[in-house]
Coordinates of C-alpha atoms and ligand atoms in Angstrom, one line a residue:
X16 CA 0.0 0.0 0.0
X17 CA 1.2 3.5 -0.6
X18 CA 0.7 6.1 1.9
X19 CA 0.3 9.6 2.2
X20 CA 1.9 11.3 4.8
X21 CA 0.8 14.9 5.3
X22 CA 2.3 17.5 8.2
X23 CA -0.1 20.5 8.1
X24 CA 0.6 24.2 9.2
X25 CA -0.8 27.2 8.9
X26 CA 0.1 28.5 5.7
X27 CA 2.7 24.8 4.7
X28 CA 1.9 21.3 3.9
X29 CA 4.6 18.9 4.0
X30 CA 4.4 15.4 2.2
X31 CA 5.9 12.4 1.5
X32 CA 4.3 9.3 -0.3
X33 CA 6.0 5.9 0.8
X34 CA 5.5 2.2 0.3
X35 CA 4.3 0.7 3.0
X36 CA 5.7 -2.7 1.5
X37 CA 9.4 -1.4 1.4
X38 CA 9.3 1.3 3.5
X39 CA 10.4 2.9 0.5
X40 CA 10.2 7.2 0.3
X41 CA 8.6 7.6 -2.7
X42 CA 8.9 11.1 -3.2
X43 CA 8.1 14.2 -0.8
X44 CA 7.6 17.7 -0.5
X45 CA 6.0 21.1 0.6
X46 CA 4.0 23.7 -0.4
X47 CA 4.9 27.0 1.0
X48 CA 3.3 30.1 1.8
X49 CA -0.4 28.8 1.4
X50 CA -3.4 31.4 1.2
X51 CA -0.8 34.2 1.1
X52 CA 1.3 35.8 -2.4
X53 CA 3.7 33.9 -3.9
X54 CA 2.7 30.1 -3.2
X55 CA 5.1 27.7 -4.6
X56 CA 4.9 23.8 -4.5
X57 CA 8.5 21.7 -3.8
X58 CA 8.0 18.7 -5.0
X59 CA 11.1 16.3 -5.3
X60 CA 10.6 12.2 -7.2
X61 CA 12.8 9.4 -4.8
X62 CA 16.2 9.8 -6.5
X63 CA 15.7 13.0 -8.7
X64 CA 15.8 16.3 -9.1
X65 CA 13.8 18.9 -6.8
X66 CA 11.5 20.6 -8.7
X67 CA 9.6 24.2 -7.5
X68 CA 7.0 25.8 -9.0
X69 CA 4.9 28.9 -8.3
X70 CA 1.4 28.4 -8.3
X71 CA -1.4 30.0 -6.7
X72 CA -2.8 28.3 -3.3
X73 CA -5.2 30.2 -1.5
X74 CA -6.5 27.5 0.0
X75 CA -5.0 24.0 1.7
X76 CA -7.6 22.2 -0.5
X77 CA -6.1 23.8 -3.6
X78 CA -2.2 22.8 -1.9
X79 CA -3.2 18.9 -1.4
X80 CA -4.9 19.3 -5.1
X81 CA -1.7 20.2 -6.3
X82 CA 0.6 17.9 -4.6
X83 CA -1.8 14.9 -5.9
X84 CA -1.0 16.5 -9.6
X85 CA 2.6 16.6 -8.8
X86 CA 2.8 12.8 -7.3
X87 CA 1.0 11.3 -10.5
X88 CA 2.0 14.2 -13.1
X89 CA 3.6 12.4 -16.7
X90 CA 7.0 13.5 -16.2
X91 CA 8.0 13.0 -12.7
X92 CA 4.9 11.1 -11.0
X93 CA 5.5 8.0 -8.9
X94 CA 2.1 6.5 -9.2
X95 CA -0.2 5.8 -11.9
X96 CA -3.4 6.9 -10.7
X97 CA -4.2 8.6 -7.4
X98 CA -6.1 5.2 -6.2
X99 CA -2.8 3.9 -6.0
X100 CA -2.9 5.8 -2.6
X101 CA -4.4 3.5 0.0
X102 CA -4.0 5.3 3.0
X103 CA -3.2 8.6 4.6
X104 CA -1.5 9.9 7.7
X105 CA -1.4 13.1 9.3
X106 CA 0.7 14.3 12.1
X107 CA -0.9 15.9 14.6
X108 CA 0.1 17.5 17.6
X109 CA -2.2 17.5 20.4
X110 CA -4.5 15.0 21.3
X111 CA -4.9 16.1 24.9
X112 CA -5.5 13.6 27.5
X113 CA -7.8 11.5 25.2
X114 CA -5.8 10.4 22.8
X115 CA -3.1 7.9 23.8
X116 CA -2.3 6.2 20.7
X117 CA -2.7 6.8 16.9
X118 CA -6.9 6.4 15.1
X119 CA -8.6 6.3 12.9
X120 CA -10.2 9.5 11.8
X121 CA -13.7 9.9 12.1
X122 CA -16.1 12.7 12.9
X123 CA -15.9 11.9 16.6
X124 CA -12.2 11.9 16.4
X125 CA -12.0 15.6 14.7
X126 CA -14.1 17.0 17.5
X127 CA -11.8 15.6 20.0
X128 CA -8.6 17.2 17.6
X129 CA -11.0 20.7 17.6
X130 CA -11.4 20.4 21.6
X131 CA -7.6 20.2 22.4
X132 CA -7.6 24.0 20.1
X133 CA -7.1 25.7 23.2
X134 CA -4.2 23.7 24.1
X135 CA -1.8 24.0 20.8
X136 CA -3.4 27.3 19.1
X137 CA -0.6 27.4 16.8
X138 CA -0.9 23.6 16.0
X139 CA -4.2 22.2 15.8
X140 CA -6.1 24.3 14.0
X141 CA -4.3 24.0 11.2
X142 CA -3.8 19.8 11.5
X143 CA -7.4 20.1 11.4
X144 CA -7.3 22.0 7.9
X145 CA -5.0 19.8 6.8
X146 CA -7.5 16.8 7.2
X147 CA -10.6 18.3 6.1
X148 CA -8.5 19.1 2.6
X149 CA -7.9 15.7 2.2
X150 CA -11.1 14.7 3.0
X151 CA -12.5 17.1 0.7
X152 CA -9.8 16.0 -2.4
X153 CA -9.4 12.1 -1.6
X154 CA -13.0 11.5 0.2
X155 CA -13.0 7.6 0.4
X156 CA -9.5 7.3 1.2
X157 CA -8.7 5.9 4.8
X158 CA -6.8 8.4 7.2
X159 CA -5.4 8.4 10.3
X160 CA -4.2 10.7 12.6
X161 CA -1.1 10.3 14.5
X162 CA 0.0 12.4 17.2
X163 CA 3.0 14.3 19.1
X164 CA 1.7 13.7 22.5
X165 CA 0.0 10.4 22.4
X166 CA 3.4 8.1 22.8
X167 CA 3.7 10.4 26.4
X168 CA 0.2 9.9 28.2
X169 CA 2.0 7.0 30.0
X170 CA 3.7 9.6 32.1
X171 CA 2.8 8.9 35.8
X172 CA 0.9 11.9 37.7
X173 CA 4.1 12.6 39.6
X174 CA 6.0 13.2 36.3
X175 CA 3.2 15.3 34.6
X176 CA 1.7 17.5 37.0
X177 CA 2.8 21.0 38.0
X178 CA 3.1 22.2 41.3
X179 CA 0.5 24.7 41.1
X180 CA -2.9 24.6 42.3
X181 CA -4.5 21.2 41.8
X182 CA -7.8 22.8 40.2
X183 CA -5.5 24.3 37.5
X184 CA -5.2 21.1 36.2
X185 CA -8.9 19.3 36.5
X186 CA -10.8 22.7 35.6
X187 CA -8.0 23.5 32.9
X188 CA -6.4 20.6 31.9
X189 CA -2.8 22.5 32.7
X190 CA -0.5 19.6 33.2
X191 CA 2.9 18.1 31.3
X192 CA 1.6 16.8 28.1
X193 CA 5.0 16.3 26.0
X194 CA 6.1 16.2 22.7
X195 CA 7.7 14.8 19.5
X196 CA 6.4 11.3 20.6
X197 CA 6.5 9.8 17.5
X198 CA 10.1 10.5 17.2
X199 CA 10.8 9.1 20.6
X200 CA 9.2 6.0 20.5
X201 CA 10.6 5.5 17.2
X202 CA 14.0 5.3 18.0
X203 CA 13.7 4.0 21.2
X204 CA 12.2 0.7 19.7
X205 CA 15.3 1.2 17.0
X206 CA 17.4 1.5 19.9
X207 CA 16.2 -2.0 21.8
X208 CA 16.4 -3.7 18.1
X209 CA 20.0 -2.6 17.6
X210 CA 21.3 -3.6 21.4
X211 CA 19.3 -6.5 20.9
X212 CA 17.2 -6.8 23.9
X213 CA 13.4 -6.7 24.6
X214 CA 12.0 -2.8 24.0
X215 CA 9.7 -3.6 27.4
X216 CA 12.8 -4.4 29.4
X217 CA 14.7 -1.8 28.5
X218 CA 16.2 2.3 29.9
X219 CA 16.5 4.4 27.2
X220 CA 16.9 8.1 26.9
X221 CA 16.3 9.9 23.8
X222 CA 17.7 13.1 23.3
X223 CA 16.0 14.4 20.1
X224 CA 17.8 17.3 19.7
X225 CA 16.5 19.4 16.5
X226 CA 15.6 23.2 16.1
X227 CA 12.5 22.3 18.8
X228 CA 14.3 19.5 21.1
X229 CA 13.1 17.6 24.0
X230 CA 14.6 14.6 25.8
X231 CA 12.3 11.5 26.9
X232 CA 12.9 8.6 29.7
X233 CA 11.8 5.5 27.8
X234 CA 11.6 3.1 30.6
X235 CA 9.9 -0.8 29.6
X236 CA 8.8 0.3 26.6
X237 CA 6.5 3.3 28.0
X238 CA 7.6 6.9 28.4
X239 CA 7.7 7.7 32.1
X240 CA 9.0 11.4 31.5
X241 CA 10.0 13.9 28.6
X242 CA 11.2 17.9 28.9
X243 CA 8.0 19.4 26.7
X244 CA 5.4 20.3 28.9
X245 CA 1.8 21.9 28.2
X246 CA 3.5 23.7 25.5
X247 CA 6.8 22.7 23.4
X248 CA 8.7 26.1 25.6
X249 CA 9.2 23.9 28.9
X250 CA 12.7 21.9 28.7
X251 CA 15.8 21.8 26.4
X252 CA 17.2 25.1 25.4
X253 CA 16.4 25.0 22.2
X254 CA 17.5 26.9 18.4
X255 CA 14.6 30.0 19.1
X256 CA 13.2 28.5 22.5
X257 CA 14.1 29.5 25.8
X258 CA 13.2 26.0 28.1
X259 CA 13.2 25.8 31.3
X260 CA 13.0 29.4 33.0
X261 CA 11.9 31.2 36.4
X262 CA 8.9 32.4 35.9
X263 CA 9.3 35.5 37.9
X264 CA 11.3 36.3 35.0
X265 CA 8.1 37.3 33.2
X266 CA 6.7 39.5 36.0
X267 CA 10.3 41.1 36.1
X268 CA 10.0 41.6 32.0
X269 CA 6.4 43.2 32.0
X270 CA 7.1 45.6 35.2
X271 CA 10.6 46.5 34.8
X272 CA 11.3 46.0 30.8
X273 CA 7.7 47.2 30.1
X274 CA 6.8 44.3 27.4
X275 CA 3.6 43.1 27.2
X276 CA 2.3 39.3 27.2
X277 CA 2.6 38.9 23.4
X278 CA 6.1 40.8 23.0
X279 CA 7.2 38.2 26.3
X280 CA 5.7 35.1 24.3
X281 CA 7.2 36.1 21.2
X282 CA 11.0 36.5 22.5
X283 CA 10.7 33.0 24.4
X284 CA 9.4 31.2 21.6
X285 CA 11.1 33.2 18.8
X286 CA 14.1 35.3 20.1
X287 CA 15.7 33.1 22.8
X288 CA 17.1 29.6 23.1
X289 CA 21.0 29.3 21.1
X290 CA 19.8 32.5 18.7
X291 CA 19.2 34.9 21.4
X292 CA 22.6 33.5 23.9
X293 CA 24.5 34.2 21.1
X294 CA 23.1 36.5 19.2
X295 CA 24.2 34.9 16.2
X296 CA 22.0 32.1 14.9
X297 CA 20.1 29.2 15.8
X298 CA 21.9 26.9 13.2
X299 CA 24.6 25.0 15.0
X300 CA 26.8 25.0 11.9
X301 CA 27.0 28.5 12.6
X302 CA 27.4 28.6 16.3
X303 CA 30.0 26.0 15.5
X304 CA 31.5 27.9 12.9
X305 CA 31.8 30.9 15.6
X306 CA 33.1 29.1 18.3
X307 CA 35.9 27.9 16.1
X308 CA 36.8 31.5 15.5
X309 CA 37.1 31.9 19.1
X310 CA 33.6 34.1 19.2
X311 CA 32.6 34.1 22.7
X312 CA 29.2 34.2 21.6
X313 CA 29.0 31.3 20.0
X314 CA 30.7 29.0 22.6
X315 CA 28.3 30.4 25.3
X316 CA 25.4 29.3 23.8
X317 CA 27.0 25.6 23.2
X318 CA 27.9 25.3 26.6
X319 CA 24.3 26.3 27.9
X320 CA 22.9 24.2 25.3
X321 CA 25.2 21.1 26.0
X322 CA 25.2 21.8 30.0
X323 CA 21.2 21.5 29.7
X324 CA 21.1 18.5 27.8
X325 CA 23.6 16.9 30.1
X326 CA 21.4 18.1 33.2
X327 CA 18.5 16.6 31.9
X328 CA 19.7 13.4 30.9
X329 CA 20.8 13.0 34.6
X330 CA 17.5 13.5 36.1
X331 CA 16.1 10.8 33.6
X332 CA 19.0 8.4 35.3
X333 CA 17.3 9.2 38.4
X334 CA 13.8 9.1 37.4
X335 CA 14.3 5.7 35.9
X336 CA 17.0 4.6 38.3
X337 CA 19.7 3.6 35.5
X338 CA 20.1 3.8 31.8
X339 CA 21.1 1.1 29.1
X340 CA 21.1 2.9 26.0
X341 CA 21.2 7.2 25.5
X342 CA 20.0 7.9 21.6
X343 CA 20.8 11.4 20.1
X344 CA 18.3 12.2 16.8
X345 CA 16.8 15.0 14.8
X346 CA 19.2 17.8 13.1
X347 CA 21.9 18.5 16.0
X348 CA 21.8 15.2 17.6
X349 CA 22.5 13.4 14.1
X350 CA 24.7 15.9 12.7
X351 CA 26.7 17.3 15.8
X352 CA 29.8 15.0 16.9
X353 CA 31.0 17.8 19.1
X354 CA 27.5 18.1 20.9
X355 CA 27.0 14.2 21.5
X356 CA 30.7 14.6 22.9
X357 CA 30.6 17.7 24.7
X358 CA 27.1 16.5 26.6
X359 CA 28.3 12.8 27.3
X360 CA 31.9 14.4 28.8
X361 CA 29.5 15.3 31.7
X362 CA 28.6 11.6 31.7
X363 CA 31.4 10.1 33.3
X364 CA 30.1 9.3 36.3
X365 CA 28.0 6.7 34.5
X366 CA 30.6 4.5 32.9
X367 CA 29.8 6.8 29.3
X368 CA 33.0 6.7 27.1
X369 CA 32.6 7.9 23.2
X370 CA 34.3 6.6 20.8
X371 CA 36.4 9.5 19.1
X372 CA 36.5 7.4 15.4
X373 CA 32.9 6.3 16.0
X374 CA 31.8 9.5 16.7
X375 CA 32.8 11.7 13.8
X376 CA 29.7 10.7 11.7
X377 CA 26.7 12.6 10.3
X378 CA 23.5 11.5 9.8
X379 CA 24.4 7.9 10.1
X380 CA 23.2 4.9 12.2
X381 CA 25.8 4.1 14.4
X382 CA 26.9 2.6 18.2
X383 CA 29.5 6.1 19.0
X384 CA 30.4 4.5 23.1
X385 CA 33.3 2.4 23.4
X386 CA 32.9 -1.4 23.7
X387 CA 34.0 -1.2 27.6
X388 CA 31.3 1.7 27.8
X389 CA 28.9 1.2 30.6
X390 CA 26.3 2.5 28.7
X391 CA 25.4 2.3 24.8
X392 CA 25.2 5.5 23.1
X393 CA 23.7 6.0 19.6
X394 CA 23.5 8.2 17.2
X395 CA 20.1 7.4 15.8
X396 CA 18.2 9.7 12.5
X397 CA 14.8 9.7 12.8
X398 CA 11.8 9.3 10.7
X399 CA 8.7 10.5 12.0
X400 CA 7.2 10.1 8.5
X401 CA 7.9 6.4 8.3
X402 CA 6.3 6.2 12.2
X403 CA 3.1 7.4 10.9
X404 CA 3.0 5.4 7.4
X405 CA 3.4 2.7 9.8
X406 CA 1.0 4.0 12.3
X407 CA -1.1 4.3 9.3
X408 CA -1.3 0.9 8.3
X409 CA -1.4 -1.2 11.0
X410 CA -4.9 0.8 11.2
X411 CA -6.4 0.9 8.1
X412 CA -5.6 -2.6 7.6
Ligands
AMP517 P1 15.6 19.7 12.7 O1 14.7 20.6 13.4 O2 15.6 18.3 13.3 O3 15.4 19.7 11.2 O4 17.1 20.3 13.0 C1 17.5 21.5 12.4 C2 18.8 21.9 13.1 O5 19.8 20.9 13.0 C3 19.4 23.1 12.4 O6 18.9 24.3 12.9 C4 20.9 23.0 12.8 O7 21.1 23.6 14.0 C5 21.1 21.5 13.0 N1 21.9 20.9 11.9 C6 21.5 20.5 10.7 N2 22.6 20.1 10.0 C7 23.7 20.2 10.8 C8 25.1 20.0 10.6 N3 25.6 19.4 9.5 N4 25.9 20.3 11.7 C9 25.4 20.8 12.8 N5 24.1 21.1 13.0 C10 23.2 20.8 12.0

């Protein structure tokens, strides 16, 4: 079966078709700036060339319209005809305390996606869109929805509640909810097939450290603790985000710097994390790049960055009491030999030697400890897409 895999936002709508069969990527894309000027469709075929193209999009209907063109065009198509498509998925982000595991979409289902609006403004809404679009475009094709939070609502009260008032969180729902689930059970199960021991016997950390990044205790298969919260600002410093903070910060910003609620949102979710340390960017390559030149700028925000990760990881050694395997994904933690060395240096104490050689790899699966290292430590890409075709399948079945 092929399978659609579709990550909606607000104005993009990021694809990629794969066989289920294989596993094979198909081809994948995005279209850009939809319902605003200048709409243009990325569309790149398994093995050739990317291909962009400026066409109108005002709406997400129009976007998914054009993306079926693209996948079965003459040219560069990959299928035949459009009922070649047996199934699609769509990432969502918040399913709330409802949703613990990937389903099927029906009507009951999207009210449940529309009721957890309140909870990921930014997110759901357009998730929502998304679906309806394909509804609208592929109406008797099976969909489901997979989402961010779902692989997380194993956490234990203890892990996801906030000490605030208890009413905040059974009037208001305001509790640790998580994030980039699919990523972290993903590897995690990678992780127990590659040491070779059962996934439900099993401490792993993941440490999926990309522009967002968030770090998840893995323990017996389940995950007992992750650094998102209610929103993806709690945790990690992260490329834009701040993480973790005092929030008497806020009070301080609105009384003393004279920002309002919207400005103080904006710079912690926009202006802080690596970016606004340094002041530089919130691309590694470039903080990396800076630090090289013996930029104090840039080397700060590595060493808050790293010092975090490291911090965090240790409080998952506690809260799981041990770790077999630590996993480092997503765009730092699969491209960034210095990071995954930098942050494990702090892991001595746990028997945690890299392996230089091992280690200087991008991108690529691969054990980085030393044989004689206490604990395993992977670099791991992951594939969130290929999570949800899966997902997908073992539901429409
Ligand atoms: P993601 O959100 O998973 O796509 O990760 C994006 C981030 O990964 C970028 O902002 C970079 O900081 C980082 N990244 C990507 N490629 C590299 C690389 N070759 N070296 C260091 N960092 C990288």
């Amino acid at each position: 079966m092929k399978v659609l895999v579709i990550n909606c936002g607000s104005s993009s709508l990021k694809f990629q078709l794969i066989d289920s069969a294989t596993e094979a990527l198909l081809a994948k894309g995005l279209c850009e700036r939809i319902g605003l000027d200048g709409s243009q469709l990325v569309y790149q075929p398994e093995g050739g060339e990317k291909e962009k193209s400026l066409s109108p999009m005002p709406t997400h209907t129009q976007a998914v319209s054009l993306v079926l063109a693209a996948l079965h065009n003459d040219k560069t198509g990959v299928i035949k005809d459009l009922s070649e498509i047996g199934a699609i998925g769509h990432r969502i982000v918040h399913g709330g305390e409802k949703i613990a595991q990937s389903s099927v979409i029906t009507d009951e289902l999207l009210q449940i996606v529309e009721d957890c609006n309140d909870l990921a403004p930014l997110h759901n809404p357009a998730n929502l869109i998304g679906i309806h679009a394909c509804r609208e475009v592929l109406p008797q094709v099976p969909m489901v929805a997979v989402f961010d939070t779902a692989f997380h609502q194993t956490m234990p009260e203890h892990a996801y509640l906030y000490g605030l008032p208890y009413e905040l969180y059974t009037d208001h729902q305001i509790r640790k909810y998580g994030f980039h689930g699919t990523s972290h059970q993903y590897v995690s199960k990678r992780a127990a097939q590659l040491v070779g021991r059962p996934y439900e016997n099993l401490k792993t950390i993941v440490c999926h450290l990309g522009n967002g990044a968030s770090i998840c205790a893995v323990k017996d298969g389940i995950s007992i603790d992750t650094s998102m919260g209610m929103t993806p600002l709690e945790g990690l410093v992260m490329g834009t985000r701040s993480g973790d903070i005092d929030p008497g910060v806020l009070d301080f910003l609105q009384k003393k710097a004279g920002l309002n609620w919207d400005e103080i949102i904006d710079m912690l979710n926009k202006k802080s994390g690596v970016f606004g340390i340094s002041g530089i960017s919130s691309d590694f390559r470039d903080l990396e790049a800076a630090a090289e030149k013996n930029d104090p700028a840039g080397k700060r925000a590595l060493d808050v960055y790293e010092y975090r990760v490291a911090k965090y990881i240790g409080s998952y050694v506690a809260a799981m009491n041990g770790v077999d395997v630590i996993c480092f994904t997503a765009g730092i933690g699969e491209n960034g030999p210095d990071t995954r060395a930098n942050v494990c240096a702090y892991l001595g104490y746990l028997g945690i030697e890299i392996d230089k050689e091992a280690n200087a790899i991008r991108g690529q699966e691969k054990l980085i400890s030393t044989a004689d290292s206490k604990v395993k430590v992977y670099c791991l890409p992951t594939n969130e897409e290929l999570a949800i075709a899966r997902e997908t399948v073992a539901l429409v079945k």
